[in-house]
Coordinates of C-alpha atoms and ligand atoms in Angstrom, one line a residue:
M1 CA 12.6 -0.7 37.5
T2 CA 14.1 0.6 34.2
I3 CA 13.7 -1.0 30.7
H4 CA 16.6 -0.9 28.2
A5 CA 15.5 -0.4 24.8
Y6 CA 16.7 1.1 21.4
A7 CA 15.0 4.2 20.2
A8 CA 15.0 6.7 17.2
L9 CA 15.1 10.2 18.3
S10 CA 14.2 11.9 15.0
P11 CA 13.5 10.6 11.4
E12 CA 16.2 9.0 9.3
T13 CA 18.7 8.7 12.2
D14 CA 20.3 5.6 13.8
L15 CA 18.6 4.1 16.8
I16 CA 20.3 4.6 20.0
P17 CA 20.2 2.9 23.6
F18 CA 17.4 4.4 25.6
T19 CA 15.9 3.6 28.9
Y20 CA 12.5 4.2 30.3
P21 CA 10.8 3.4 33.6
E22 CA 8.6 0.2 33.8
S23 CA 4.9 1.0 34.2
L24 CA 3.0 -0.6 37.0
L25 CA 1.4 -3.8 36.0
Q26 CA -2.4 -3.6 35.7
D27 CA -4.8 -6.4 36.5
N28 CA -5.3 -7.4 32.9
E29 CA -1.6 -7.1 31.9
V30 CA 1.4 -9.4 31.5
E31 CA 5.0 -8.5 31.6
I32 CA 7.0 -10.3 28.9
A33 CA 10.9 -10.8 28.9
I34 CA 11.6 -10.5 25.2
L35 CA 13.6 -13.3 23.5
Y36 CA 13.2 -12.3 19.8
C37 CA 11.7 -9.4 17.7
G38 CA 11.3 -9.3 14.1
L39 CA 12.2 -6.1 12.0
C40 CA 9.2 -5.2 9.6
Y41 CA 9.3 -2.5 7.0
S42 CA 6.7 -0.9 8.9
D43 CA 9.4 -0.1 11.5
I44 CA 11.3 1.8 8.8
H45 CA 8.2 3.7 7.9
T46 CA 7.6 4.7 11.5
I47 CA 11.3 5.4 12.3
N48 CA 11.2 7.8 9.4
N49 CA 7.8 9.3 10.1
D50 CA 6.4 8.3 6.7
W51 CA 3.0 8.3 7.9
H52 CA 3.2 11.7 9.9
N53 CA 2.2 10.0 13.3
T54 CA 5.5 9.1 15.0
M55 CA 6.2 10.4 18.4
Y56 CA 9.9 10.6 19.4
P57 CA 11.7 8.8 21.3
H58 CA 10.3 6.0 19.1
V59 CA 11.0 2.5 20.3
P60 CA 10.0 0.2 17.2
G61 CA 9.5 -3.6 17.2
H62 CA 6.1 -5.2 16.8
E63 CA 7.0 -8.9 16.1
I64 CA 7.7 -9.9 19.6
I65 CA 8.2 -13.4 21.1
G66 CA 9.0 -13.8 24.7
K67 CA 8.4 -15.4 28.0
V68 CA 5.6 -14.2 30.5
I69 CA 7.4 -13.2 33.7
K70 CA 4.6 -11.4 35.6
K71 CA 0.9 -11.4 35.3
G72 CA -1.9 -9.3 36.7
K73 CA -4.6 -10.8 39.0
S74 CA -7.4 -11.0 36.4
V75 CA -5.1 -12.9 33.8
F76 CA -6.3 -16.5 33.7
H77 CA -5.4 -17.8 30.2
L78 CA -1.7 -17.3 30.4
N79 CA 0.9 -18.6 32.9
I80 CA 4.2 -17.5 34.1
G81 CA 7.0 -19.1 31.9
E82 CA 4.7 -19.6 28.9
V83 CA 6.1 -18.3 25.4
V84 CA 3.8 -15.7 23.9
G85 CA 3.8 -13.4 20.8
V86 CA 2.8 -9.8 20.5
G87 CA 2.1 -8.0 17.2
W88 CA 1.2 -4.6 15.9
Q89 CA -2.0 -4.1 18.0
C90 CA -1.8 -4.2 21.7
Y91 CA -5.1 -2.9 22.8
A92 CA -8.8 -2.7 21.9
C93 CA -12.0 -2.0 23.9
L94 CA -13.4 -5.5 23.2
N95 CA -16.9 -4.0 23.5
C96 CA -17.7 -2.0 20.5
E97 CA -19.7 -3.3 17.3
F98 CA -16.3 -4.0 15.7
C99 CA -14.6 -5.8 18.5
L100 CA -17.7 -7.9 19.1
K101 CA -17.6 -9.1 15.4
N102 CA -13.9 -10.3 15.8
N103 CA -12.7 -7.1 14.1
E104 CA -10.6 -5.3 16.7
T105 CA -8.2 -4.0 14.1
V106 CA -10.8 -1.1 13.4
C107 CA -11.8 -0.5 17.1
L108 CA -11.7 3.3 17.6
K109 CA -9.9 2.7 20.9
K110 CA -7.3 0.5 19.4
L111 CA -3.7 1.1 20.4
R112 CA -0.5 0.2 18.4
T113 CA 2.5 -1.5 20.0
T114 CA 5.0 1.1 18.7
L115 CA 3.1 4.2 17.7
D116 CA 1.1 4.5 21.0
R117 CA 3.8 3.2 23.3
Y118 CA 7.3 1.8 23.4
G119 CA 7.8 -1.4 21.4
G120 CA 9.7 -4.5 21.3
F121 CA 13.2 -3.4 20.6
A122 CA 13.7 -3.7 24.3
E123 CA 14.4 -6.3 27.0
R124 CA 10.9 -6.4 28.4
I125 CA 7.3 -5.1 27.6
V126 CA 4.2 -4.8 29.7
I127 CA 1.0 -5.4 27.6
D128 CA -2.7 -6.2 27.8
S129 CA -2.9 -10.0 28.1
H130 CA -5.7 -10.1 25.5
F131 CA -3.1 -9.2 22.9
A132 CA -0.4 -11.6 24.0
Y133 CA -0.9 -15.0 22.1
L134 CA 0.3 -18.3 23.2
I135 CA 2.8 -19.6 20.6
P136 CA 2.0 -23.4 19.7
L137 CA 4.6 -25.7 20.7
Q138 CA 5.2 -27.1 17.3
L139 CA 6.6 -23.7 16.2
V140 CA 10.3 -22.9 16.3
I141 CA 10.3 -19.9 18.7
S142 CA 13.6 -18.5 17.3
S143 CA 11.8 -18.0 13.8
A144 CA 8.3 -17.4 14.8
A145 CA 8.3 -13.7 15.6
P146 CA 7.6 -12.6 11.9
L147 CA 4.3 -14.3 12.1
L148 CA 3.1 -11.8 14.7
C149 CA 2.8 -9.0 12.0
A150 CA 4.0 -10.3 8.6
G151 CA 2.2 -13.6 9.1
I152 CA -1.1 -12.3 10.4
T153 CA -1.0 -9.6 7.6
V154 CA -0.8 -12.0 4.8
Y155 CA -3.1 -14.6 6.3
S156 CA -6.0 -12.3 6.9
P157 CA -6.7 -11.3 3.3
F158 CA -7.5 -14.8 2.5
M159 CA -10.0 -14.9 5.3
L160 CA -11.4 -11.4 4.7
Y161 CA -11.8 -11.8 0.9
P162 CA -12.8 -15.5 0.3
I163 CA -11.3 -16.8 -2.9
E164 CA -12.8 -19.8 -4.7
P165 CA -10.7 -23.1 -4.6
L166 CA -8.2 -23.4 -7.5
S167 CA -8.3 -19.8 -8.1
S168 CA -5.0 -18.2 -9.6
V169 CA -3.5 -16.0 -6.9
A170 CA -0.3 -13.7 -7.5
I171 CA 1.9 -12.3 -4.7
I172 CA 3.8 -9.1 -5.6
G173 CA 7.1 -8.8 -3.7
V174 CA 9.1 -11.8 -2.2
G175 CA 10.1 -10.1 1.1
G176 CA 9.0 -10.3 4.8
L177 CA 5.4 -10.4 4.0
G178 CA 5.6 -12.0 0.6
H179 CA 7.5 -15.1 1.3
L180 CA 4.9 -15.9 4.0
A181 CA 2.1 -15.0 1.6
I182 CA 3.4 -17.6 -0.9
Q183 CA 3.4 -20.3 1.7
F184 CA -0.2 -19.6 2.8
A185 CA -1.6 -19.2 -0.5
R186 CA -0.2 -22.6 -1.5
A187 CA -1.3 -24.3 1.7
L188 CA -4.8 -22.9 1.1
G189 CA -4.7 -24.8 -2.3
Y190 CA -4.5 -21.9 -4.8
S191 CA -2.3 -21.7 -8.0
V192 CA 0.4 -19.3 -7.0
T193 CA 2.6 -16.9 -8.9
A194 CA 5.3 -14.9 -7.2
I195 CA 6.1 -11.7 -8.9
S196 CA 9.3 -10.1 -8.0
H197 CA 11.9 -7.5 -9.3
S198 CA 14.7 -9.7 -7.9
P199 CA 15.6 -12.5 -10.2
S200 CA 17.9 -14.1 -7.4
K201 CA 14.7 -14.9 -5.5
E202 CA 13.3 -17.3 -8.0
K203 CA 14.7 -20.6 -6.5
E204 CA 13.5 -19.8 -3.1
A205 CA 10.1 -18.4 -4.1
L206 CA 9.5 -21.9 -5.7
K207 CA 10.8 -23.5 -2.6
F208 CA 8.1 -21.6 -0.5
G209 CA 5.5 -23.1 -2.7
A210 CA 5.0 -20.8 -5.7
N211 CA 4.0 -22.6 -8.9
R212 CA 5.8 -20.2 -11.0
F213 CA 8.1 -17.1 -10.7
I214 CA 7.7 -14.1 -13.0
H215 CA 9.8 -11.0 -13.2
L216 CA 7.7 -7.8 -12.5
D217 CA 8.6 -6.5 -16.0
E218 CA 7.7 -9.7 -17.8
V219 CA 4.1 -10.0 -16.5
K220 CA 2.6 -7.7 -19.3
K221 CA 4.1 -10.1 -22.0
L222 CA 2.0 -13.0 -20.6
K223 CA -1.3 -11.0 -20.4
T224 CA -4.3 -12.4 -22.1
P225 CA -7.6 -10.8 -23.0
V226 CA -9.3 -12.4 -19.9
G227 CA -6.4 -11.4 -17.5
L228 CA -4.2 -13.7 -15.5
F229 CA -5.1 -13.8 -11.8
D230 CA -8.2 -13.9 -9.7
F231 CA -6.5 -12.2 -6.7
I232 CA -3.4 -10.2 -6.5
L233 CA -1.8 -9.4 -3.1
S234 CA 0.6 -6.5 -3.2
T235 CA 3.3 -6.7 -0.5
V236 CA 5.6 -4.0 -1.9
Q237 CA 6.2 -0.6 -0.3
A238 CA 7.0 1.0 -3.8
S239 CA 4.7 2.7 -6.2
L240 CA 4.1 0.5 -9.2
D241 CA 2.1 1.1 -12.3
W242 CA -1.3 0.1 -10.6
E243 CA -3.2 0.7 -13.9
E244 CA -1.1 -2.1 -15.4
V245 CA -1.4 -4.4 -12.4
V246 CA -5.2 -4.2 -12.3
S247 CA -5.1 -5.1 -16.1
W248 CA -3.6 -8.5 -15.0
L249 CA -6.8 -9.4 -13.0
R250 CA -9.4 -11.7 -14.7
P251 CA -13.0 -10.5 -14.6
G252 CA -14.3 -10.3 -10.9
G253 CA -10.8 -10.4 -9.7
K254 CA -9.4 -8.3 -6.7
L255 CA -6.1 -6.3 -6.1
C256 CA -5.6 -6.3 -2.3
F257 CA -3.0 -4.0 -0.8
V258 CA -1.1 -4.9 2.4
G259 CA 2.1 -3.3 1.4
I260 CA 2.0 0.6 1.8
P261 CA 3.3 2.6 -1.3
P262 CA 4.3 6.2 -0.7
Q263 CA 2.0 7.6 -3.6
P264 CA -1.8 7.4 -3.9
I265 CA -3.1 4.6 -6.2
A266 CA -4.2 5.9 -9.6
V267 CA -6.4 3.5 -11.6
S268 CA -9.0 4.4 -14.2
S269 CA -12.7 3.5 -13.1
R270 CA -13.3 2.1 -16.6
L271 CA -10.8 -0.7 -16.0
L272 CA -12.7 -1.5 -12.6
I273 CA -16.1 -1.3 -14.1
S274 CA -15.5 -3.1 -17.4
G275 CA -14.3 -6.3 -15.6
N276 CA -16.2 -5.9 -12.2
R277 CA -12.7 -5.7 -10.7
T278 CA -12.1 -4.6 -7.0
I279 CA -9.3 -2.9 -5.3
C280 CA -9.2 -3.4 -1.6
G281 CA -6.9 -3.4 1.6
S282 CA -6.2 -5.3 4.8
G283 CA -4.5 -4.3 7.8
T284 CA -2.9 -7.0 10.1
G285 CA -5.8 -9.1 11.6
S286 CA -8.1 -9.9 14.4
R287 CA -7.3 -11.8 17.6
K288 CA -9.2 -14.8 16.3
W289 CA -7.3 -14.8 13.0
M290 CA -4.0 -14.5 15.0
K291 CA -4.8 -17.6 16.9
D292 CA -6.0 -19.4 13.8
M293 CA -2.9 -18.3 11.8
L294 CA -0.5 -19.6 14.5
Q295 CA -2.3 -23.0 14.5
F296 CA -2.4 -23.1 10.7
C297 CA 1.4 -22.5 10.6
A298 CA 1.9 -25.4 13.1
S299 CA -0.4 -27.7 11.1
H300 CA 1.0 -27.0 7.6
H301 CA 4.8 -26.5 8.7
I302 CA 4.7 -22.8 7.5
Q303 CA 7.9 -21.1 8.9
P304 CA 9.3 -17.7 8.3
Q305 CA 13.0 -17.9 6.8
V306 CA 15.0 -15.6 9.1
E307 CA 18.3 -14.0 9.4
M308 CA 19.5 -13.5 13.1
F309 CA 21.0 -10.3 14.3
R310 CA 22.0 -9.0 17.8
M311 CA 19.8 -6.1 19.0
K312 CA 23.0 -4.1 19.3
N313 CA 23.4 -4.3 15.7
I314 CA 20.0 -2.9 14.9
N315 CA 21.2 -0.1 12.7
Q316 CA 23.1 -2.6 10.4
A317 CA 20.0 -4.7 10.3
I318 CA 17.9 -1.7 9.3
N319 CA 20.3 -0.9 6.5
H320 CA 20.3 -4.5 5.3
L321 CA 16.4 -4.4 5.1
K322 CA 16.5 -1.0 3.2
R323 CA 18.8 -2.3 0.6
N324 CA 16.4 -5.3 0.0
Q325 CA 19.1 -7.8 0.9
V326 CA 17.2 -9.7 3.6
R327 CA 16.3 -13.4 3.0
Y328 CA 13.5 -13.1 4.1
R329 CA 13.0 -11.6 7.5
I330 CA 15.4 -10.2 10.2
V331 CA 14.9 -11.5 13.8
L332 CA 16.7 -9.4 16.6
E333 CA 17.9 -11.0 19.8
P334 CA 18.2 -8.7 22.8
Ligands
NAP401 P1 10.1 -6.3 2.7 O1 10.6 -7.4 3.5 O2 11.2 -5.1 2.3 O3 9.5 -6.8 1.4 C1 9.0 -5.9 0.5 C2 9.2 -6.4 -1.0 O4 8.8 -5.4 -1.9 C3 10.8 -6.5 -1.3 O5 11.3 -7.6 -0.7 C4 10.7 -6.4 -2.7 O6 10.4 -7.8 -3.3 C5 9.6 -5.6 -3.1 N1 10.1 -4.3 -3.4 C6 10.7 -3.4 -2.7 N2 11.1 -2.3 -3.4 C7 10.5 -2.4 -4.7 C8 10.6 -1.6 -5.8 N3 11.1 -0.4 -5.9 N4 9.9 -2.1 -6.9 C9 9.3 -3.3 -6.7 N5 9.4 -4.1 -5.7 C10 9.9 -3.7 -4.7 O7 9.0 -5.4 3.5 P2 7.9 -6.1 4.4 O8 8.2 -6.0 5.8 O9 7.3 -7.3 3.7 O10 6.7 -4.7 4.2 C11 6.1 -4.6 2.9 C12 5.2 -3.4 3.2 O11 4.1 -4.0 3.9 C13 5.5 -2.1 3.9 O12 5.0 -1.1 3.3 C14 5.0 -2.3 5.3 O13 4.8 -1.2 6.0 C15 3.7 -3.1 4.9 N6 3.0 -3.7 6.0 C16 1.6 -3.6 6.1 C17 0.9 -4.2 7.1 C18 -0.6 -4.2 7.0 O14 -1.2 -4.3 8.0 N7 -1.1 -4.0 5.9 C19 1.6 -5.0 8.0 C20 3.1 -5.2 7.8 C21 3.7 -4.5 6.9 P3 11.2 -8.4 -4.6 O15 12.6 -8.2 -4.3 O16 10.7 -9.8 -4.7 O17 10.6 -7.6 -5.7
ZN402 ZN1 4.9 -5.1 10.7

């Protein structure tokens, strides 16, 4: 059987219709009929080969929601007809020292849904069932897709780098990742500042749960000798003045990168040493945190705000995202 998809054949070009033969279902795999797929900025990075590891034809799409239509004979935890999600990672060995510590994202045998195979801008996908997650019934499935990458990516830092209650948390960038990060940080009880270079996003950032909204250029005016924030999560794909951003941290504070700027981060060691400050990063999240995050969203009414596009209009959707016009995540329907 053939799978119909959309693929980029080279960097910086439009996606075009593309078909490929369906692989034979293995015992541990499920076949999923795709209902929705989110458009993440990482898809733009991979389409454009920003990370020098894209192989063409490249079928992007790693925020997948769909129905299980076939399952291999050793799949016992999922049933035909159930709604599941698939994110950035689609395989790990589950046996190495990292996998055994719930840290599959750094497994040396890991596979990525779009860089190591064909992704979710397609009608169906065949995937290791260990990386297909049951979607809690309380979630609205038409808007749940962004949780599978954006959601897990901004939930994990709060688990990986525990922050004391009542801490002051800043989220830089109110985009696909950022608008969910604000909701998580607020639900976890922190005092949340949204930092954005788009004044038009203020009202909605406050609606997502930010206690205050500051324009990126205005933060330095508010700086005090002890800094402003205990934890800063940067979700932007742009290079900012990181030396300035680190100076917003209070002593002992952390700047955590989830957004991927094009240039290396330049910060003087003196700034880190003098205030015991840390710069760190976080990539998507483990299977356990994925399950926890989906349940956390169901319990705390956390929901992506989405704009729907038909898959056939994928190139329009990509341009809309590149222009920073999306409020706040595009979801494509095949
Ligand atoms: P997005 O929806 O475009 O959001 C990024 C936000 O960054 C924008 O909405 C904008 O927010 C801000 N921004 C954009 N250009 C800027 C500029 N020139 N100066 C200052 N701010 C700017 O993208 P996304 O899907 O959230 O992805 C963001 C980044 O995260 C990408 O690099 C992506 O690859 C990365 N990512 C990483 C992981 C991981 O595992 N670590 C997972 C998924 C995505 P304002 O308008 O509010 O300023
Ligand atoms: Zn993503």
